[in-house]
Coordinates of C-alpha atoms in Angstrom, one line a residue:
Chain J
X1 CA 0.0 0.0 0.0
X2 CA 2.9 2.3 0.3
X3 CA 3.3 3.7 -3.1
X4 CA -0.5 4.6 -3.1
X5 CA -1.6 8.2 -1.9
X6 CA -3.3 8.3 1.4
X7 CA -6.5 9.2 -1.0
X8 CA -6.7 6.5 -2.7
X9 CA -5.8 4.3 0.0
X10 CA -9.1 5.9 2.0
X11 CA -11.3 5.4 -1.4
X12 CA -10.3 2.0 -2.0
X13 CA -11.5 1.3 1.3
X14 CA -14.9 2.9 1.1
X15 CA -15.2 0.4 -2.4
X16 CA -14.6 -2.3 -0.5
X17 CA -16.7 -1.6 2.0
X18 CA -20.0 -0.6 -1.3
X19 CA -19.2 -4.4 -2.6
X20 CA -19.1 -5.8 0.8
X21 CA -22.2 -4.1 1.6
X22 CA -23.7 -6.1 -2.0
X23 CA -22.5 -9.1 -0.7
X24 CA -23.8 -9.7 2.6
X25 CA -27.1 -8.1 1.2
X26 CA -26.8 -5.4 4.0
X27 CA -27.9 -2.7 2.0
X28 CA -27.3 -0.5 -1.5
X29 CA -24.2 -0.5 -3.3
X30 CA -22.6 2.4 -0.9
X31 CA -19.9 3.0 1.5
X32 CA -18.2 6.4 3.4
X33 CA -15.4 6.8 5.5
X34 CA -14.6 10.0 7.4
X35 CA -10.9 10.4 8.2
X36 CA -9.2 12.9 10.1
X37 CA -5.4 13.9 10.2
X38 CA -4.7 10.9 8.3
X39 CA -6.5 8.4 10.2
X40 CA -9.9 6.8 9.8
X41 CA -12.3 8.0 12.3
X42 CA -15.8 6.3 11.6
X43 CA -17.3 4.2 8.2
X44 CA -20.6 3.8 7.1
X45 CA -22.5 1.8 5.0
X46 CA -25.8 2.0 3.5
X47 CA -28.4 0.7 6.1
X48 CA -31.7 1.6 4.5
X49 CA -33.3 -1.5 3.8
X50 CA -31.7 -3.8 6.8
X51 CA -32.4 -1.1 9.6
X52 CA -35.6 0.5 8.2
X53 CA -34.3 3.8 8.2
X54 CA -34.5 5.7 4.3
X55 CA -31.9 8.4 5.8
X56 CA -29.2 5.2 7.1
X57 CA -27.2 6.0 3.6
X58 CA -23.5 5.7 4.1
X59 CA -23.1 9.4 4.6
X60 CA -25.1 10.1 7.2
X61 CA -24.0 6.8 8.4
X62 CA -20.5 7.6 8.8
X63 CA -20.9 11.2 10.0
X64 CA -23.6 10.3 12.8
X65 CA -20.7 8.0 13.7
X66 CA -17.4 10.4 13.4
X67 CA -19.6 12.9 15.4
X68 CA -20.3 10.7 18.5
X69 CA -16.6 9.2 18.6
X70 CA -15.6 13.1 18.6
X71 CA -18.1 14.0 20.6
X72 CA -18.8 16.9 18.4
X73 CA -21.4 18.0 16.3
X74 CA -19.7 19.1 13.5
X75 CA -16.7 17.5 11.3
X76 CA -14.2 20.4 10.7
X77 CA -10.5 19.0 9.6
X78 CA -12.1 16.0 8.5
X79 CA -12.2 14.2 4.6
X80 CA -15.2 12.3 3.7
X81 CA -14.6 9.6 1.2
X82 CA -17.9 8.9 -0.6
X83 CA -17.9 5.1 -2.9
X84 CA -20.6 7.5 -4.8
X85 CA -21.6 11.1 -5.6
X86 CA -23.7 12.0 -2.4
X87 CA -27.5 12.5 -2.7
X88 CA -28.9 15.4 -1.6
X89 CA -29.6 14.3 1.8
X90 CA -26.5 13.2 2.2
X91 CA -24.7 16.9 0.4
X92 CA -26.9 18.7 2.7
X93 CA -25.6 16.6 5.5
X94 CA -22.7 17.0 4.4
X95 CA -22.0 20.9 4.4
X96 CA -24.1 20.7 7.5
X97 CA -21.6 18.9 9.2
X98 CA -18.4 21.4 7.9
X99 CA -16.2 18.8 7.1
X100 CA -13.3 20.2 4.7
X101 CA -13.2 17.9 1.9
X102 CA -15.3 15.8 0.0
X103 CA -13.9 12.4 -2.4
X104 CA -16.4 10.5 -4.0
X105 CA -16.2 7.6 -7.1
X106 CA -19.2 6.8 -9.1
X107 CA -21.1 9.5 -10.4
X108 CA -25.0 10.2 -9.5
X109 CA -24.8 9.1 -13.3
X110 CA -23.8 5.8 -12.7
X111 CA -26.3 5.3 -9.7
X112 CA -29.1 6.9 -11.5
X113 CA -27.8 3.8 -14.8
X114 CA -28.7 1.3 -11.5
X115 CA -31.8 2.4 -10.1
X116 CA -30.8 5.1 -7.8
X117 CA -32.2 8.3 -9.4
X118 CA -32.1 11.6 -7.4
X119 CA -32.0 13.4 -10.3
X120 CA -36.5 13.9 -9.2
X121 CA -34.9 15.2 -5.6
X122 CA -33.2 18.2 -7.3
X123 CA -35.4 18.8 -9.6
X124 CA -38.1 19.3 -7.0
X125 CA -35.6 21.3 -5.0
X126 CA -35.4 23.8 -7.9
X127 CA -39.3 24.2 -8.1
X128 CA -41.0 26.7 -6.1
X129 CA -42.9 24.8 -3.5
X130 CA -46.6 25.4 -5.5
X131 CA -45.1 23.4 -8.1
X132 CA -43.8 20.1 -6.8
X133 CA -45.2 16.8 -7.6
X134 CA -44.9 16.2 -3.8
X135 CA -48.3 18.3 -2.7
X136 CA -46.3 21.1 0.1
X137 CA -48.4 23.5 1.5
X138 CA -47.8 26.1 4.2
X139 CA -49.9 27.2 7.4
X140 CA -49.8 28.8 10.5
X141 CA -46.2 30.8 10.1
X142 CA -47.5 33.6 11.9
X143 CA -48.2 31.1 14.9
X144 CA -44.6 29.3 14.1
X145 CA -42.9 32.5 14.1
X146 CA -43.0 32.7 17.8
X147 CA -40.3 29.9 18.2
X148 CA -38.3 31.7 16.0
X149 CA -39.1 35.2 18.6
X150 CA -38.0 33.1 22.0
X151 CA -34.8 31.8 19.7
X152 CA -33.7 35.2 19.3
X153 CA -34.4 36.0 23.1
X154 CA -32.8 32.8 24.6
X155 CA -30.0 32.8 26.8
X156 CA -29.4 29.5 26.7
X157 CA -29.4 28.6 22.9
X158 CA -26.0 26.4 21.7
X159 CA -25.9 28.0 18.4
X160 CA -24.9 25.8 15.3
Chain K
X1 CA -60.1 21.9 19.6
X2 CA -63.3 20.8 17.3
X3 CA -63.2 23.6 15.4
X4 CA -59.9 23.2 14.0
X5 CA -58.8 21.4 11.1
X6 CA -57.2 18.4 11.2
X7 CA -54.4 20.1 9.6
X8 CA -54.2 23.2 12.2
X9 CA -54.3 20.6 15.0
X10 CA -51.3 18.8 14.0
X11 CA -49.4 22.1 13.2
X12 CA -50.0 23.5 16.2
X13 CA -48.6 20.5 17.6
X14 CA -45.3 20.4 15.8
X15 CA -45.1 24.7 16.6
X16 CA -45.7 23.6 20.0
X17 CA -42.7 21.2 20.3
X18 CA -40.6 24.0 18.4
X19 CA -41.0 26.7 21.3
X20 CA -40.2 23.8 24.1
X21 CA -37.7 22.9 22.5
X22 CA -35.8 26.8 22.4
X23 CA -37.4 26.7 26.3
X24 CA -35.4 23.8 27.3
X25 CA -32.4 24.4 25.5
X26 CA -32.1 20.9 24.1
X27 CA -31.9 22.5 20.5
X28 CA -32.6 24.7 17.4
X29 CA -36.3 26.2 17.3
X30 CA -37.8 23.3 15.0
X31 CA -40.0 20.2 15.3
X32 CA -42.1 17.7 13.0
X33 CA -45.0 15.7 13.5
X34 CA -46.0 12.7 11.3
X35 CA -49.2 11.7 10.6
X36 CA -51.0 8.9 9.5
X37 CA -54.4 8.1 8.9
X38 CA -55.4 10.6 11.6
X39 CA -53.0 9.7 14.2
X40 CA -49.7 10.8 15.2
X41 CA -46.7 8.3 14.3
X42 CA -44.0 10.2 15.5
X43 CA -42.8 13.8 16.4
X44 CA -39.1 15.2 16.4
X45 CA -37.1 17.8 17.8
X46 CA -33.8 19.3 16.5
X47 CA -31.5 17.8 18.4
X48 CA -28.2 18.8 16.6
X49 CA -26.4 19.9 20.0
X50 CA -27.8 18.0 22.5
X51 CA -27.0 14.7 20.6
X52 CA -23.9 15.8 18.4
X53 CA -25.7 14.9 15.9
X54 CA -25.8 17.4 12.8
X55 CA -27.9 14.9 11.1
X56 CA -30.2 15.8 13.8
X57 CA -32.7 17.8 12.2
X58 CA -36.5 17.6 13.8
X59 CA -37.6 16.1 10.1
X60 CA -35.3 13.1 10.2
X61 CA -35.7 12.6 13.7
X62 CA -39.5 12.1 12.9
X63 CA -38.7 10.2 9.8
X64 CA -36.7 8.1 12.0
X65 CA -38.6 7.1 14.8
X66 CA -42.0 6.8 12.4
X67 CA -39.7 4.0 10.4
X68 CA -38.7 2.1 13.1
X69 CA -43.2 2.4 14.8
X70 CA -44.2 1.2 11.6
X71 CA -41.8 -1.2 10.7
X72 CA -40.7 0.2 7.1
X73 CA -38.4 2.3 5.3
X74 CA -41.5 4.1 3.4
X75 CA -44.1 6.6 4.9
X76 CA -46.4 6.5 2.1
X77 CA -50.0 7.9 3.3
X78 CA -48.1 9.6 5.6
X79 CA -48.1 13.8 6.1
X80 CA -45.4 15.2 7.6
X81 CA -45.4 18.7 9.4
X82 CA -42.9 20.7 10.0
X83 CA -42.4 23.9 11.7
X84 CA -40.3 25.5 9.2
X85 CA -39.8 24.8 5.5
X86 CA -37.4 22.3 5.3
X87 CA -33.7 22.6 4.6
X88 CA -32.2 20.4 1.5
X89 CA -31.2 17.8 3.6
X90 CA -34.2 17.1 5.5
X91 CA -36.6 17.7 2.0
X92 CA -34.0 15.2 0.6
X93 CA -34.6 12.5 3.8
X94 CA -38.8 13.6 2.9
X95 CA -38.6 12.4 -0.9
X96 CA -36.5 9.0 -0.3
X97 CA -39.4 8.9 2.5
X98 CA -42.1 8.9 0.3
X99 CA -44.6 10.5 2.8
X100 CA -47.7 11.9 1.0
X101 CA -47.7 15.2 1.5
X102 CA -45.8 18.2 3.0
X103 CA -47.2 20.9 5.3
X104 CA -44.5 23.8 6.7
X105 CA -45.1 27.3 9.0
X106 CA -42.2 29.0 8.8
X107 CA -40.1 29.8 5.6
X108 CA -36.9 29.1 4.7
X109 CA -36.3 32.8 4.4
X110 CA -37.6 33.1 8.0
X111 CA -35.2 30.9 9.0
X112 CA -32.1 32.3 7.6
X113 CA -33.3 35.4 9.4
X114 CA -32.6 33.9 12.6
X115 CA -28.9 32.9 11.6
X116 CA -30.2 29.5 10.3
X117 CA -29.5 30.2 6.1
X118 CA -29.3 26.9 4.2
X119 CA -29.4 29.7 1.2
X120 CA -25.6 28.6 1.1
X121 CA -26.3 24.5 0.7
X122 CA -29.0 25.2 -1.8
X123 CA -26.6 27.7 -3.8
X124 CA -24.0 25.3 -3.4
X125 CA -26.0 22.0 -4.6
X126 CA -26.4 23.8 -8.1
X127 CA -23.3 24.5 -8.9
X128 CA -21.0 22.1 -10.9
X129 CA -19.0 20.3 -8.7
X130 CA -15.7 21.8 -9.8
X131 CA -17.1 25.2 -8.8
X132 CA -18.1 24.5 -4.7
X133 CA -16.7 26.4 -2.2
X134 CA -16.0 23.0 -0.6
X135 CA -13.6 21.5 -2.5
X136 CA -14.6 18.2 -4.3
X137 CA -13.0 16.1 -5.8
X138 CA -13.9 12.6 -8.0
X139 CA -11.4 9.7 -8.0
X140 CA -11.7 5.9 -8.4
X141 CA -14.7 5.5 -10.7
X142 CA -13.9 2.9 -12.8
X143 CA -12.9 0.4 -9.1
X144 CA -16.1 1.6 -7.6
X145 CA -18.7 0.9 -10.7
X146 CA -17.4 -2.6 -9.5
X147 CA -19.8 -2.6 -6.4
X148 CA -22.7 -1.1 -9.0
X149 CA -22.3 -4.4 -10.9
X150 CA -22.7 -6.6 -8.2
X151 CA -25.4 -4.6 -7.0
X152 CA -27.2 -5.4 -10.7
X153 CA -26.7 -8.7 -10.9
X154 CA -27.2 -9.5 -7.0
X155 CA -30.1 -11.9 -6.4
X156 CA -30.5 -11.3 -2.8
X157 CA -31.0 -7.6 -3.0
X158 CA -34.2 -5.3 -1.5
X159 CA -34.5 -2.4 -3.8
X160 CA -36.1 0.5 -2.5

């Protein structure tokens, strides 16, 4: 393994961790591993089917996982090696989570060529609410608007 | 409460949940309630802080704990509400969800307001990849597609 760089070393893992995954008929063919200063801090794999959970992908996975074994809630100085392009749940988790890189291998492309489209998920996301195939309708904000007033006011908010 | 809708009833349920939750501190000011056939499945909190968790967002807390009630990775008849509009990971956690409808009280613009802007993640997602702010990069396609081909010809997998 010497004469590979540490990146590819971390991606081949995550691979082998997407066929494994196949194999043992865990899950979908996907795999992350979140490393920091050059060491492997949590993997994940995708757990959607096996734990009944359609937000276990191996993103969110692997960062739920970093973030406990730091006991932090956000991934700064950390690499997250994705076996595919991330979804949108798992970008959004992603940037939530501030870590400082991002490697992936397959392309949403080649997931969307086996079944895995989210090309519908951002297409919805660029369509104004009124318009989405998945019926969204808003009520009540004035009422909601008060959480968002005692937020403001709070003395003992952990901002994030 | 007999003269509300069924709709305003659960809203004010989830808006509820969002001020406790700002009152006790345990997070951000956001909630969600799912619904099905008439009944609540599950409710959620952000819980970000409290659980260092930044996958911890009151939507896929819901979507979580509503799974794991019902048995399934799929909320379809389900409605989710949600105090605020969603941000792109959560809406992405909704669609691979499948719940029936969306209902939201505050706005995404509301939101970012308050210091919570996923403007950023949403200006982000629609850029090419080469262009993010957070650097990307793609390596390792042609080892990973390996897991894809598995994945096809597998004949123990559960597609969903």
């Amino acid at each position: 393994m010497s004469e590979l760089t540490k990146e590819v070393k971390f991606m081949l893992r995550a691979i082998q961790l997407s066929i494994e995954n196949v194999e043992s008929g865990k899950g979908g063919p996907f795999a992350a591993v979140i490393v920091k200063n050059g060491e492997i801090i949590s993997t994940g794999v995708n757990e959607v089917t096996s734990n009944n959970d359609p937000t276990a992908h191996a993103e969110v996975v692997a960062i739920r996982k970093a973030c406990e074994k730091l006991n932090t809630h956000q991934l700064e100085g950390c690499e997250i090696y994705c076996s595919c392009e991330p979804c949108p749940m798992c970008l959004g988790a992603i940037y939530w989570a501030r870590p400082s890189k991002i490697y992936y291998a397959n392309t949403k492309e080649d997931a969307a060529a086996i079944g895995f489209d989210d090309h519908f998920i951002y297409t919805e996301m660029a369509m104004p609410v009124q318009k989405r195939k998945l019926p969204t309708f808003q009520l009540l904000r004035d009422e909601a608007l008060e959480a968002f007033e005692k937020w403001g006011k709070s003395t003992i908010k952990i901002k994030y």
